[in-house]
């Protein structure tokens, strides 16, 4: 997994490339927790380069959602591939997280 981060329009964008499995999830979770502890209130997960996500990866998204919901923060996801979107739909996560086709639309919609 490769994780890159940038801030645009007050939103921290975490771009994840590769696989988000149990081992790699720890890296993302550590970074998300650090951002939340520092007071970040808007996170966008850019999954346009993500090839695989398991339940551990989904758990990190829920963690971010639960913490940001308490502070009226925002979390969204963009660029997910069709087969990963099916995971979100089957698990009901598509009703929790705003899903956007690309980063530009996500930033405009957050």
PDB file of C-alpha atoms in Angstrom:
ATOM      1  CA  UNK A   1       0.000   0.000   0.000  1.00  0.00           C
ATOM      2  CA  UNK A   2       1.118   3.519  -0.713  1.00  0.00           C
ATOM      3  CA  UNK A   3      -0.428   6.363   1.242  1.00  0.00           C
ATOM      4  CA  UNK A   4      -0.127   9.974   0.198  1.00  0.00           C
ATOM      5  CA  UNK A   5      -1.644  12.991   1.854  1.00  0.00           C
ATOM      6  CA  UNK A   6      -2.412  16.532   0.878  1.00  0.00           C
ATOM      7  CA  UNK A   7      -4.731  19.275   1.963  1.00  0.00           C
ATOM      8  CA  UNK A   8      -7.004  21.109  -0.420  1.00  0.00           C
ATOM      9  CA  UNK A   9      -9.863  23.511   0.331  1.00  0.00           C
ATOM     10  CA  UNK A  10      -9.664  22.639   4.037  1.00  0.00           C
ATOM     11  CA  UNK A  11     -10.033  18.917   3.347  1.00  0.00           C
ATOM     12  CA  UNK A  12      -7.281  16.419   4.075  1.00  0.00           C
ATOM     13  CA  UNK A  13      -7.074  13.958   1.214  1.00  0.00           C
ATOM     14  CA  UNK A  14      -5.675  10.507   1.909  1.00  0.00           C
ATOM     15  CA  UNK A  15      -4.915   8.726  -1.352  1.00  0.00           C
ATOM     16  CA  UNK A  16      -4.484   4.999  -0.956  1.00  0.00           C
ATOM     17  CA  UNK A  17      -2.903   2.884  -3.690  1.00  0.00           C
ATOM     18  CA  UNK A  18      -2.623  -0.893  -3.719  1.00  0.00           C
ATOM     19  CA  UNK A  19      -4.249  -3.187  -1.188  1.00  0.00           C
ATOM     20  CA  UNK A  20      -5.755  -2.301   2.150  1.00  0.00           C
ATOM     21  CA  UNK A  21      -5.522  -5.562   4.051  1.00  0.00           C
ATOM     22  CA  UNK A  22      -5.005  -6.318   7.728  1.00  0.00           C
ATOM     23  CA  UNK A  23      -1.302  -5.514   7.707  1.00  0.00           C
ATOM     24  CA  UNK A  24      -1.539  -2.344   5.647  1.00  0.00           C
ATOM     25  CA  UNK A  25      -4.587  -1.072   7.476  1.00  0.00           C
ATOM     26  CA  UNK A  26      -2.494  -0.297  10.558  1.00  0.00           C
ATOM     27  CA  UNK A  27      -0.577   2.348   8.625  1.00  0.00           C
ATOM     28  CA  UNK A  28      -3.785   4.048   7.521  1.00  0.00           C
ATOM     29  CA  UNK A  29      -5.364   3.780  10.971  1.00  0.00           C
ATOM     30  CA  UNK A  30      -2.330   5.350  12.630  1.00  0.00           C
ATOM     31  CA  UNK A  31      -2.416   8.265  10.207  1.00  0.00           C
ATOM     32  CA  UNK A  32      -6.183   8.751  10.516  1.00  0.00           C
ATOM     33  CA  UNK A  33      -6.004   8.749  14.305  1.00  0.00           C
ATOM     34  CA  UNK A  34      -3.164  11.287  14.235  1.00  0.00           C
ATOM     35  CA  UNK A  35      -5.181  13.562  11.961  1.00  0.00           C
ATOM     36  CA  UNK A  36      -8.257  13.298  14.158  1.00  0.00           C
ATOM     37  CA  UNK A  37      -6.212  13.947  17.296  1.00  0.00           C
ATOM     38  CA  UNK A  38      -4.777  17.071  15.678  1.00  0.00           C
ATOM     39  CA  UNK A  39      -8.295  18.407  15.115  1.00  0.00           C
ATOM     40  CA  UNK A  40      -8.830  17.548  11.475  1.00  0.00           C
ATOM     41  CA  UNK A  41     -12.528  17.816  10.631  1.00  0.00           C
ATOM     42  CA  UNK A  42     -12.765  16.838   6.968  1.00  0.00           C
ATOM     43  CA  UNK A  43     -11.258  13.704   5.471  1.00  0.00           C
ATOM     44  CA  UNK A  44     -11.495  12.504   1.916  1.00  0.00           C
ATOM     45  CA  UNK A  45     -10.307   9.000   1.122  1.00  0.00           C
ATOM     46  CA  UNK A  46      -9.246   8.842  -2.508  1.00  0.00           C
ATOM     47  CA  UNK A  47      -9.425   5.184  -3.463  1.00  0.00           C
ATOM     48  CA  UNK A  48      -8.847   5.600  -7.212  1.00  0.00           C
ATOM     49  CA  UNK A  49      -5.646   3.550  -6.855  1.00  0.00           C
ATOM     50  CA  UNK A  50      -7.058   1.037  -4.378  1.00  0.00           C
ATOM     51  CA  UNK A  51      -7.296  -2.540  -5.650  1.00  0.00           C
ATOM     52  CA  UNK A  52      -8.500  -4.355  -2.538  1.00  0.00           C
ATOM     53  CA  UNK A  53     -10.062  -3.553   0.839  1.00  0.00           C
ATOM     54  CA  UNK A  54     -11.018  -5.979   3.574  1.00  0.00           C
ATOM     55  CA  UNK A  55     -13.009  -5.605   6.774  1.00  0.00           C
ATOM     56  CA  UNK A  56     -10.019  -4.090   8.585  1.00  0.00           C
ATOM     57  CA  UNK A  57      -9.865  -1.312   6.035  1.00  0.00           C
ATOM     58  CA  UNK A  58     -13.594  -0.721   6.277  1.00  0.00           C
ATOM     59  CA  UNK A  59     -13.230  -0.536  10.066  1.00  0.00           C
ATOM     60  CA  UNK A  60     -10.822   2.414   9.734  1.00  0.00           C
ATOM     61  CA  UNK A  61     -13.387   4.255   7.634  1.00  0.00           C
ATOM     62  CA  UNK A  62     -16.071   3.640  10.245  1.00  0.00           C
ATOM     63  CA  UNK A  63     -13.705   4.816  12.972  1.00  0.00           C
ATOM     64  CA  UNK A  64     -13.148   8.081  11.117  1.00  0.00           C
ATOM     65  CA  UNK A  65     -16.867   8.471  10.485  1.00  0.00           C
ATOM     66  CA  UNK A  66     -17.810   7.888  14.130  1.00  0.00           C
ATOM     67  CA  UNK A  67     -15.250  10.355  15.451  1.00  0.00           C
ATOM     68  CA  UNK A  68     -16.007  13.054  12.906  1.00  0.00           C
ATOM     69  CA  UNK A  69     -19.757  12.667  13.325  1.00  0.00           C
ATOM     70  CA  UNK A  70     -19.407  13.708  16.987  1.00  0.00           C
ATOM     71  CA  UNK A  71     -17.811  17.001  15.963  1.00  0.00           C
ATOM     72  CA  UNK A  72     -19.965  17.672  12.873  1.00  0.00           C
ATOM     73  CA  UNK A  73     -16.967  16.751  10.742  1.00  0.00           C
ATOM     74  CA  UNK A  74     -17.083  15.235   7.303  1.00  0.00           C
ATOM     75  CA  UNK A  75     -15.731  12.099   5.721  1.00  0.00           C
ATOM     76  CA  UNK A  76     -16.184  11.044   2.110  1.00  0.00           C
ATOM     77  CA  UNK A  77     -14.762   8.580  -0.357  1.00  0.00           C
ATOM     78  CA  UNK A  78     -13.971   9.036  -4.023  1.00  0.00           C
ATOM     79  CA  UNK A  79     -12.693   7.075  -6.956  1.00  0.00           C
ATOM     80  CA  UNK A  80     -13.620   3.574  -5.858  1.00  0.00           C
ATOM     81  CA  UNK A  81     -13.612   0.871  -8.477  1.00  0.00           C
ATOM     82  CA  UNK A  82     -16.866  -0.891  -9.370  1.00  0.00           C
ATOM     83  CA  UNK A  83     -16.013  -4.136  -7.584  1.00  0.00           C
ATOM     84  CA  UNK A  84     -15.055  -2.270  -4.413  1.00  0.00           C
ATOM     85  CA  UNK A  85     -18.230  -0.213  -4.628  1.00  0.00           C
ATOM     86  CA  UNK A  86     -20.136  -3.500  -4.591  1.00  0.00           C
ATOM     87  CA  UNK A  87     -18.527  -4.231  -1.198  1.00  0.00           C
ATOM     88  CA  UNK A  88     -19.769  -0.872   0.043  1.00  0.00           C
ATOM     89  CA  UNK A  89     -23.267  -1.566  -1.303  1.00  0.00           C
ATOM     90  CA  UNK A  90     -23.504  -5.088   0.120  1.00  0.00           C
ATOM     91  CA  UNK A  91     -22.281  -3.921   3.520  1.00  0.00           C
ATOM     92  CA  UNK A  92     -24.507  -0.828   3.518  1.00  0.00           C
ATOM     93  CA  UNK A  93     -21.533   1.510   3.736  1.00  0.00           C
ATOM     94  CA  UNK A  94     -22.745   3.350   0.651  1.00  0.00           C
ATOM     95  CA  UNK A  95     -25.528   4.747   2.866  1.00  0.00           C
ATOM     96  CA  UNK A  96     -23.037   5.926   5.492  1.00  0.00           C
ATOM     97  CA  UNK A  97     -20.329   7.474   3.337  1.00  0.00           C
ATOM     98  CA  UNK A  98     -20.847   9.972   0.541  1.00  0.00           C
ATOM     99  CA  UNK A  99     -19.293   8.347  -2.542  1.00  0.00           C
ATOM    100  CA  UNK A 100     -18.002  10.499  -5.384  1.00  0.00           C
ATOM    101  CA  UNK A 101     -16.650   9.468  -8.777  1.00  0.00           C
ATOM    102  CA  UNK A 102     -13.522  11.607  -8.483  1.00  0.00           C
ATOM    103  CA  UNK A 103     -11.621  13.981  -6.237  1.00  0.00           C
ATOM    104  CA  UNK A 104     -12.912  17.154  -7.866  1.00  0.00           C
ATOM    105  CA  UNK A 105     -16.533  16.236  -7.398  1.00  0.00           C
ATOM    106  CA  UNK A 106     -15.855  15.116  -3.848  1.00  0.00           C
ATOM    107  CA  UNK A 107     -14.232  18.408  -2.897  1.00  0.00           C
ATOM    108  CA  UNK A 108     -17.130  20.302  -4.450  1.00  0.00           C
ATOM    109  CA  UNK A 109     -19.652  18.154  -2.584  1.00  0.00           C
ATOM    110  CA  UNK A 110     -18.088  18.215   0.857  1.00  0.00           C
TER     111      UNK A 110
END
